[in-house]
Coordinates of C-alpha atoms in Angstrom, one line a residue:
Chain A
M1 CA 16.1 16.9 -8.6
E2 CA 15.6 21.3 -8.5
P3 CA 18.1 22.6 -6.0
T4 CA 15.3 23.9 -3.9
Q5 CA 14.3 20.5 -3.3
G6 CA 17.5 19.5 -2.6
P7 CA 19.1 19.1 1.4
R8 CA 19.8 22.1 3.4
R9 CA 22.9 22.8 4.4
R10 CA 23.1 23.5 8.5
D11 CA 24.4 27.3 7.6
G12 CA 21.5 28.4 6.4
Q13 CA 22.6 28.1 2.4
G14 CA 21.6 26.6 -0.3
P15 CA 23.6 23.7 -1.7
D16 CA 24.9 25.9 -4.1
G17 CA 26.2 28.2 -1.1
R18 CA 23.8 31.2 -2.2
R19 CA 21.3 32.1 0.2
D20 CA 18.0 29.9 -1.1
P21 CA 15.0 32.7 -2.0
A22 CA 12.4 29.4 -2.0
R23 CA 13.2 29.3 1.7
G24 CA 11.4 32.2 2.9
R25 CA 8.5 30.9 1.5
A26 CA 8.1 27.7 3.6
D27 CA 5.9 28.0 6.3
P28 CA 6.9 25.8 9.8
R29 CA 3.3 26.5 11.2
D30 CA 1.8 24.6 7.6
V31 CA 1.1 21.2 9.1
R32 CA 2.1 18.8 5.6
A33 CA 5.3 21.5 4.8
W34 CA 8.2 19.9 6.7
A35 CA 6.8 16.2 5.2
T36 CA 7.0 17.2 1.7
H37 CA 9.0 20.5 1.0
P38 CA 12.4 22.0 2.3
V39 CA 12.1 23.6 5.5
Y40 CA 13.2 26.4 7.0
V41 CA 16.5 26.4 8.2
S42 CA 17.5 29.1 11.4
P43 CA 20.4 30.9 10.3
R44 CA 22.1 29.2 13.4
G45 CA 21.4 25.7 11.6
G46 CA 19.1 24.5 14.7
P47 CA 16.6 21.9 14.1
V48 CA 13.3 22.6 12.6
R49 CA 10.4 22.8 14.6
M50 CA 7.7 20.3 13.8
P51 CA 4.4 21.6 14.6
A52 CA 2.7 19.9 17.5
L53 CA -0.5 17.7 17.5
P54 CA -1.8 19.2 14.1
S55 CA -5.0 19.3 13.6
R56 CA -6.5 16.9 11.2
S57 CA -7.5 18.0 8.0
K58 CA -8.6 16.0 5.2
S59 CA -5.4 16.9 2.9
E60 CA -3.4 15.5 5.7
G61 CA -3.5 11.9 4.6
S62 CA -2.3 12.8 1.2
V63 CA 1.5 12.9 2.0
P64 CA 1.2 9.4 3.5
L65 CA -0.5 7.7 0.9
E66 CA 2.4 9.3 -1.6
N67 CA 4.8 7.6 0.4
L68 CA 2.4 4.2 -0.1
T69 CA 2.9 4.7 -3.6
A70 CA 6.0 5.5 -3.9
L71 CA 7.4 2.6 -2.0
A72 CA 5.2 0.2 -3.6
N73 CA 8.0 -0.8 -6.3
P74 CA 10.7 -1.1 -3.9
V75 CA 8.5 -3.2 -1.5
R76 CA 7.6 -5.2 -4.2
H77 CA 11.0 -5.4 -5.8
E78 CA 12.2 -6.6 -2.1
A79 CA 9.3 -8.8 -1.4
N80 CA 10.0 -10.8 -4.5
N81 CA 13.7 -11.6 -3.6
L82 CA 12.7 -12.7 -0.3
L83 CA 9.8 -14.7 -1.2
A84 CA 12.3 -16.3 -4.4
A85 CA 14.8 -16.7 -1.2
I86 CA 11.7 -19.0 0.8
S87 CA 10.7 -20.4 -2.5
G88 CA 13.7 -22.0 -3.9
T89 CA 14.7 -23.4 0.1
V90 CA 10.9 -24.7 -0.4
D91 CA 11.4 -26.6 -3.4
I92 CA 14.4 -28.1 -2.2
L93 CA 12.6 -29.4 0.9
L94 CA 10.2 -30.8 -1.2
R95 CA 12.7 -32.9 -3.2
T96 CA 14.5 -34.2 -0.7
A97 CA 11.4 -34.4 1.7
A98 CA 12.3 -38.0 2.8
T99 CA 8.9 -39.0 4.7
D100 CA 5.4 -38.3 4.1
R101 CA 5.2 -36.0 7.3
D102 CA 8.7 -34.1 5.9
H103 CA 6.5 -33.5 2.8
A104 CA 3.7 -32.4 4.4
R105 CA 5.7 -29.6 6.0
A106 CA 7.0 -28.5 2.9
S107 CA 3.7 -28.7 1.2
R108 CA 2.3 -26.0 3.9
L109 CA 5.2 -23.7 3.2
R110 CA 4.6 -24.5 -0.3
E111 CA 0.6 -23.1 0.0
A112 CA 1.4 -19.9 2.3
T113 CA 4.3 -18.9 0.1
D114 CA 2.0 -18.9 -2.9
R115 CA -0.8 -17.3 -1.3
L116 CA 1.1 -14.9 0.2
E117 CA 3.1 -14.0 -3.2
A118 CA -0.4 -13.9 -4.7
L119 CA -1.5 -11.6 -1.8
L120 CA 1.3 -8.7 -2.3
K121 CA 1.4 -8.9 -5.7
A122 CA -2.6 -8.1 -5.9
Y123 CA -2.2 -5.4 -3.6
L124 CA 0.7 -3.6 -5.0
S125 CA -0.6 -3.5 -8.1
L126 CA -3.3 -1.5 -7.0
A127 CA -0.7 1.4 -6.5
H128 CA 1.1 0.5 -10.0
P129 CA -1.6 -1.1 -12.4
P130 CA -0.2 -3.5 -14.9
S131 CA 0.3 -1.7 -18.4
A132 CA -2.8 -1.5 -20.9
E133 CA -0.8 -0.4 -23.9
D134 CA -2.6 -3.1 -26.1
G135 CA -5.4 -3.6 -24.3
I136 CA -6.4 -5.4 -20.5
D137 CA -7.1 -9.0 -20.4
G138 CA -9.9 -8.9 -18.3
A139 CA -9.9 -12.4 -17.2
Q140 CA -6.2 -12.1 -16.2
M141 CA -7.1 -9.1 -14.2
L142 CA -9.8 -11.0 -12.3
Q143 CA -7.2 -13.5 -11.3
L144 CA -4.4 -10.7 -10.2
M145 CA -7.7 -9.2 -8.3
R146 CA -8.5 -12.4 -6.6
P147 CA -7.0 -12.1 -3.1
L148 CA -7.9 -8.7 -2.8
L149 CA -12.1 -10.1 -3.8
V150 CA -11.7 -12.9 -1.2
L151 CA -10.7 -10.3 1.5
T152 CA -13.5 -7.6 0.5
I153 CA -16.4 -10.1 0.1
G154 CA -15.5 -11.4 3.8
P155 CA -14.5 -14.7 5.6
G156 CA -16.2 -17.8 4.7
R157 CA -17.3 -16.7 1.4
V158 CA -15.8 -18.3 -2.3
V159 CA -15.4 -16.3 -4.6
E160 CA -15.9 -18.0 -8.4
I161 CA -14.5 -16.2 -11.0
E162 CA -16.0 -17.1 -14.5
A163 CA -14.1 -15.2 -17.9
E164 CA -15.8 -16.5 -20.9
P165 CA -13.3 -17.6 -23.4
G166 CA -11.7 -15.7 -26.5
L167 CA -13.2 -12.0 -25.0
P168 CA -11.5 -9.5 -26.3
R169 CA -8.9 -7.3 -24.8
L170 CA -10.5 -4.4 -23.1
S171 CA -9.5 -0.7 -23.3
A172 CA -10.3 0.5 -19.5
S173 CA -7.8 2.2 -17.5
P174 CA -6.3 -0.8 -15.6
A175 CA -6.5 1.8 -11.9
M176 CA -10.0 2.2 -12.5
L177 CA -11.0 -0.8 -13.3
Q178 CA -9.6 -2.2 -10.4
A179 CA -11.4 0.3 -8.4
G180 CA -14.2 -0.5 -10.5
I181 CA -14.0 -4.3 -9.6
L182 CA -13.8 -4.0 -6.0
R183 CA -16.7 -1.6 -5.9
L184 CA -19.3 -4.6 -7.2
A185 CA -17.6 -6.9 -4.6
R186 CA -18.2 -4.4 -2.3
E187 CA -21.8 -3.7 -2.9
A188 CA -22.3 -7.4 -3.5
A189 CA -21.5 -8.7 -0.9
A190 CA -23.2 -6.3 1.3
A191 CA -26.6 -7.3 -0.2
A192 CA -25.5 -10.8 -0.3
P193 CA -27.6 -13.3 2.4
A194 CA -24.7 -14.6 4.8
G195 CA -22.8 -17.5 3.6
A196 CA -23.6 -17.0 -0.1
S197 CA -21.0 -17.4 -2.6
L198 CA -20.1 -14.6 -5.6
R199 CA -19.6 -15.1 -8.9
V200 CA -17.4 -12.5 -10.5
T201 CA -18.3 -13.3 -14.4
L202 CA -17.2 -11.6 -17.8
T203 CA -19.5 -12.1 -20.8
R204 CA -19.5 -10.6 -24.2
V205 CA -22.5 -8.6 -24.7
Q206 CA -23.8 -6.5 -27.7
D207 CA -21.6 -3.2 -27.5
G208 CA -18.4 -5.2 -25.4
V209 CA -17.9 -6.7 -22.3
A210 CA -20.2 -7.0 -18.9
L211 CA -18.3 -7.6 -15.7
A212 CA -20.8 -8.7 -13.3
V213 CA -20.6 -9.6 -9.4
T214 CA -23.5 -11.8 -8.2
S215 CA -24.4 -13.5 -4.9
N216 CA -24.8 -17.5 -6.0
P217 CA -27.3 -19.3 -6.1
E218 CA -29.6 -16.0 -5.8
G219 CA -28.3 -14.1 -8.8
A220 CA -28.7 -10.7 -7.4
G221 CA -26.3 -7.7 -7.2
P222 CA -25.1 -4.3 -9.0
A223 CA -25.8 -3.2 -11.9
P224 CA -22.7 -4.8 -14.2
L225 CA -20.0 -2.8 -15.5
L226 CA -19.9 -2.4 -19.5
L227 CA -16.6 -2.5 -21.3
H228 CA -15.1 -1.7 -24.2
P229 CA -13.2 -3.8 -26.5
S230 CA -9.4 -1.5 -27.0
G231 CA -8.8 -0.8 -30.4
G232 CA -12.4 -0.4 -31.1
Chain B
M1 CA -24.3 2.5 4.7
E2 CA -26.7 5.1 3.0
P3 CA -29.0 3.6 0.9
T4 CA -27.5 5.8 -2.3
Q5 CA -24.7 3.8 -1.4
G6 CA -26.2 0.6 -1.7
P7 CA -26.0 -1.7 -5.0
R8 CA -28.6 -1.5 -7.5
R9 CA -31.3 -3.9 -8.3
R10 CA -31.8 -4.0 -11.8
D11 CA -35.0 -2.9 -12.3
G12 CA -33.9 0.2 -12.2
Q13 CA -35.3 1.1 -8.7
G14 CA -33.2 1.6 -5.3
P15 CA -33.0 -1.1 -3.1
D16 CA -36.4 -0.1 -1.2
G17 CA -38.4 -0.3 -4.6
R18 CA -39.0 3.5 -4.9
R19 CA -37.2 5.4 -7.6
D20 CA -33.8 6.8 -6.1
P21 CA -33.5 10.8 -6.7
A22 CA -29.8 10.3 -6.4
R23 CA -29.1 8.3 -9.6
G24 CA -30.0 10.8 -11.2
R25 CA -26.6 13.0 -10.6
A26 CA -24.6 10.1 -11.7
D27 CA -22.8 11.1 -14.6
P28 CA -21.4 7.7 -16.5
R29 CA -19.3 10.2 -18.6
D30 CA -17.2 11.1 -15.2
V31 CA -13.9 8.8 -15.3
R32 CA -14.4 8.2 -11.5
A33 CA -18.0 8.1 -11.5
W34 CA -18.4 4.1 -11.9
A35 CA -15.4 3.5 -9.7
T36 CA -16.7 4.9 -6.3
H37 CA -20.7 6.1 -6.4
P38 CA -23.7 4.4 -7.8
V39 CA -23.9 4.9 -11.6
Y40 CA -26.9 5.0 -13.9
V41 CA -29.0 2.1 -14.4
S42 CA -30.6 2.1 -17.7
P43 CA -34.5 1.6 -17.1
R44 CA -34.4 -1.7 -19.1
G45 CA -31.3 -2.9 -16.3
G46 CA -29.0 -3.1 -19.1
P47 CA -25.2 -2.9 -18.2
V48 CA -23.5 0.6 -17.4
R49 CA -21.4 2.2 -19.9
M50 CA -17.6 2.4 -18.7
P51 CA -16.1 5.5 -20.1
A52 CA -13.4 4.3 -22.7
L53 CA -9.8 5.6 -22.7
P54 CA -10.4 8.2 -19.7
S55 CA -8.0 11.3 -20.1
R56 CA -5.5 11.0 -16.9
S57 CA -6.5 13.5 -14.0
K58 CA -4.7 14.7 -11.3
S59 CA -7.5 13.4 -9.0
E60 CA -7.8 9.7 -10.7
G61 CA -5.3 8.3 -9.0
S62 CA -7.5 9.2 -5.9
V63 CA -9.9 5.9 -6.2
P64 CA -7.2 3.1 -6.4
L65 CA -5.3 4.6 -3.7
E66 CA -8.9 4.7 -1.6
N67 CA -8.7 1.2 -2.0
L68 CA -4.5 1.0 -0.9
T69 CA -5.8 2.3 2.5
A70 CA -8.9 1.0 2.7
L71 CA -7.5 -2.7 2.1
A72 CA -4.5 -2.5 4.1
N73 CA -5.7 -3.8 7.6
P74 CA -7.4 -6.9 5.6
V75 CA -4.2 -7.5 3.9
R76 CA -2.0 -7.0 7.0
H77 CA -4.6 -9.3 8.6
E78 CA -4.3 -11.8 5.9
A79 CA -0.5 -11.4 5.5
N80 CA -0.1 -12.1 9.3
N81 CA -2.1 -15.6 8.9
L82 CA 0.1 -16.5 6.4
L83 CA 3.1 -15.6 8.2
A84 CA 2.0 -17.4 10.9
A85 CA 2.0 -20.4 9.1
I86 CA 5.2 -20.1 7.2
S87 CA 6.9 -19.2 11.1
G88 CA 5.1 -22.3 12.5
T89 CA 6.3 -24.9 10.2
V90 CA 10.0 -23.3 10.1
D91 CA 10.4 -23.5 14.0
I92 CA 9.2 -27.1 13.8
L93 CA 11.9 -27.5 10.7
L94 CA 14.5 -25.5 13.5
R95 CA 14.4 -27.7 16.0
T96 CA 13.9 -31.2 14.1
A97 CA 17.0 -30.7 11.7
A98 CA 19.3 -33.8 12.0
T99 CA 21.8 -32.1 10.0
D100 CA 24.0 -29.2 9.8
R101 CA 22.7 -29.0 6.3
D102 CA 18.8 -29.4 7.0
H103 CA 19.5 -26.6 10.1
A104 CA 21.2 -23.9 7.3
R105 CA 18.1 -24.3 4.9
A106 CA 15.5 -24.0 8.2
S107 CA 17.4 -20.8 9.2
R108 CA 17.5 -19.2 5.6
L109 CA 13.8 -19.9 5.8
R110 CA 13.5 -18.1 9.4
E111 CA 15.4 -15.0 8.2
A112 CA 13.9 -14.4 4.8
T113 CA 10.3 -15.0 7.1
D114 CA 11.2 -12.4 9.4
R115 CA 12.9 -9.6 7.1
L116 CA 9.5 -10.0 4.7
E117 CA 7.6 -9.5 7.7
A118 CA 9.3 -6.7 9.1
L119 CA 9.2 -5.2 5.0
L120 CA 5.1 -5.6 5.2
K121 CA 4.6 -4.2 8.9
A122 CA 6.3 -1.0 8.2
Y123 CA 5.2 -0.6 4.8
L124 CA 1.3 -1.3 5.5
S125 CA 1.8 0.9 8.9
L126 CA 2.1 3.7 6.2
A127 CA -1.9 3.2 5.3
H128 CA -2.7 2.9 9.2
P129 CA 0.0 4.5 11.2
P130 CA 0.3 2.9 15.0
S131 CA -1.8 4.7 17.3
A132 CA -0.2 7.7 19.4
E133 CA -2.6 8.3 22.0
D134 CA 0.3 8.5 24.8
G135 CA 2.5 9.8 22.6
I136 CA 5.2 8.0 20.0
D137 CA 8.3 5.9 21.0
G138 CA 10.3 7.4 19.0
A139 CA 12.9 4.7 19.1
Q140 CA 10.5 2.6 18.4
M141 CA 9.0 4.4 15.1
L142 CA 12.4 4.1 13.8
Q143 CA 12.8 0.7 14.3
L144 CA 9.4 -0.1 12.7
M145 CA 10.4 2.2 9.6
R146 CA 13.9 0.7 9.2
P147 CA 12.9 -2.0 6.0
L148 CA 11.6 1.3 4.3
L149 CA 14.3 3.5 5.6
V150 CA 16.9 0.6 3.8
L151 CA 14.9 0.6 0.6
T152 CA 14.9 4.5 0.4
I153 CA 18.9 5.3 0.9
G154 CA 19.4 2.5 -1.9
P155 CA 20.9 -0.4 -2.1
G156 CA 24.3 -1.3 -1.1
R157 CA 24.1 1.2 1.7
V158 CA 23.9 0.6 5.6
V159 CA 21.2 2.1 7.8
E160 CA 22.3 2.7 11.4
I161 CA 19.7 4.3 13.7
E162 CA 21.0 5.6 16.8
A163 CA 18.6 6.6 19.5
E164 CA 19.7 8.4 22.9
P165 CA 18.2 6.5 25.8
G166 CA 15.6 7.6 27.8
L167 CA 14.0 9.9 25.6
P168 CA 10.8 11.1 26.4
R169 CA 7.3 10.2 24.3
L170 CA 6.4 12.0 21.5
S171 CA 3.7 14.3 20.4
A172 CA 3.7 14.4 16.8
S173 CA 1.1 13.0 14.3
P174 CA 2.5 9.1 13.6
A175 CA 1.6 9.2 9.8
M176 CA 3.4 12.7 9.8
L177 CA 6.5 11.5 11.5
Q178 CA 6.9 8.8 9.4
A179 CA 6.8 10.7 6.2
G180 CA 9.1 13.1 7.9
I181 CA 11.6 10.5 8.5
L182 CA 11.2 9.1 5.1
R183 CA 11.7 13.1 3.3
L184 CA 14.7 13.2 5.5
A185 CA 16.2 9.9 4.3
R186 CA 15.3 10.4 0.8
E187 CA 17.4 14.1 1.4
A188 CA 20.3 12.8 2.7
A189 CA 20.5 9.8 0.7
A190 CA 20.3 12.2 -2.6
A191 CA 23.2 14.2 -1.3
A192 CA 25.4 11.6 0.0
P193 CA 28.8 9.7 -1.4
A194 CA 27.7 6.7 -3.0
G195 CA 28.7 3.8 -0.6
A196 CA 28.4 6.4 2.2
S197 CA 26.2 4.9 5.1
L198 CA 23.2 6.8 6.7
R199 CA 22.6 7.6 10.5
V200 CA 19.4 8.1 11.7
T201 CA 19.6 9.7 15.2
L202 CA 17.0 10.3 17.8
T203 CA 19.2 13.0 20.4
R204 CA 17.8 15.3 23.0
V205 CA 17.6 19.1 22.1
Q206 CA 16.7 22.0 24.6
D207 CA 12.9 22.2 23.2
G208 CA 12.7 18.4 22.7
V209 CA 13.9 15.5 20.8
A210 CA 16.1 16.4 17.2
L211 CA 15.4 13.9 14.3
A212 CA 18.4 14.0 12.0
V213 CA 19.4 11.8 9.2
T214 CA 23.2 12.2 8.1
S215 CA 25.5 10.3 6.1
N216 CA 28.6 8.8 7.5
P217 CA 31.3 9.3 8.2
E218 CA 30.5 12.8 6.7
G219 CA 27.9 14.1 9.0
A220 CA 26.1 16.2 6.2
G221 CA 22.4 15.5 6.1
P222 CA 19.4 17.9 5.9
A223 CA 18.2 20.2 8.7
P224 CA 17.1 17.9 11.9
L225 CA 13.3 18.1 12.8
L226 CA 12.6 18.9 16.1
L227 CA 9.9 17.0 17.8
H228 CA 7.8 18.1 20.9
P229 CA 7.6 15.7 24.1
S230 CA 3.9 14.5 24.9
G231 CA 2.1 15.9 27.5
G232 CA 4.4 19.3 27.8

């Protein structure tokens, strides 16, 4: 961390006791300044004035979104700890259930916990997509994204995921592939008749692998994406 | 939805059957084009070529982040449904526990579920901050943010939140207030001795309400933020 990014001492001096030249550049009228940058501290050490009722600007959204990304990993870690605590207890309940009713309750807990875990894993992966050093396993990526696909196509619709066996790993950017999958799902869902299920397919084509989202049984959908094999 | 944003027919025509002039502008070489915009469809209706191994650019991150924001509400809704299913069953387990051991297990489930719920509520509120039409209840906002404050200051440290009673509602932008709280916590944590707890305080000052994060017992921390009363 640079010294100019560190906490301010209330005596108006930098952490090292010298007067900090960078402080003069901070503008307390800038709506974003106090959220991201060291802010002006009055020589008397009084509080920093926060701009009231800031006007909405397009770039204002970037600061909260930075926190959404920065906290995704700590949140995932903490959520995994809590889900593991729940799962461990549910395992005991499943093993020790004395009656059918006890077992049914434990099974309900099991199912809801597993679905919650898959949902959070999928959502938080948008902030930190899986690594793709050796190329992406397309089928695995679709399974990871399944809970978000279900949410994207709307309630009451079924998502079918079909990946041809033995597909090559893909050279795409994981983040962009995730975004592409969601865009195709949104477009297909918007055009599909109410109640239609959606098929998400990965199939081998001449130049690589085609990712398509089509309505079932109509077979209509946006143009498929062509994905390239990694290392090709 | 504009027609140019809708799904493409594979015959290379727009949804209304006319040739779509906007399509000519899409550039398949643009790493972001296929993730957000209608992409070029060849006259033969073949798949759209996805750019391989795109170079990282600063703006590339915006597309996944848009999905992080767009899916926050559906994810919250679905997570709440699943947490409600878990909570309902845990309530039954607590009521019907026949032994101390059964009760201890149900209590563990209760605590982990409550903490998970608070964590997700706090995190997802970054994407869609609470409304502030009548001004922000600062104490409530700090409680909402508590799980993220705990993650921000790091393991093994305690967060104490203290809000003076009877504070006025605040006129700040909720998103910017959230970002400001997290920035203060990060700065205070970076400067605090290992093992120090952090105090997050809202106190009345001459011109409004001061938000401060200080280490305990040292009392050191970044310059507090001055928040204005709403309607003032």
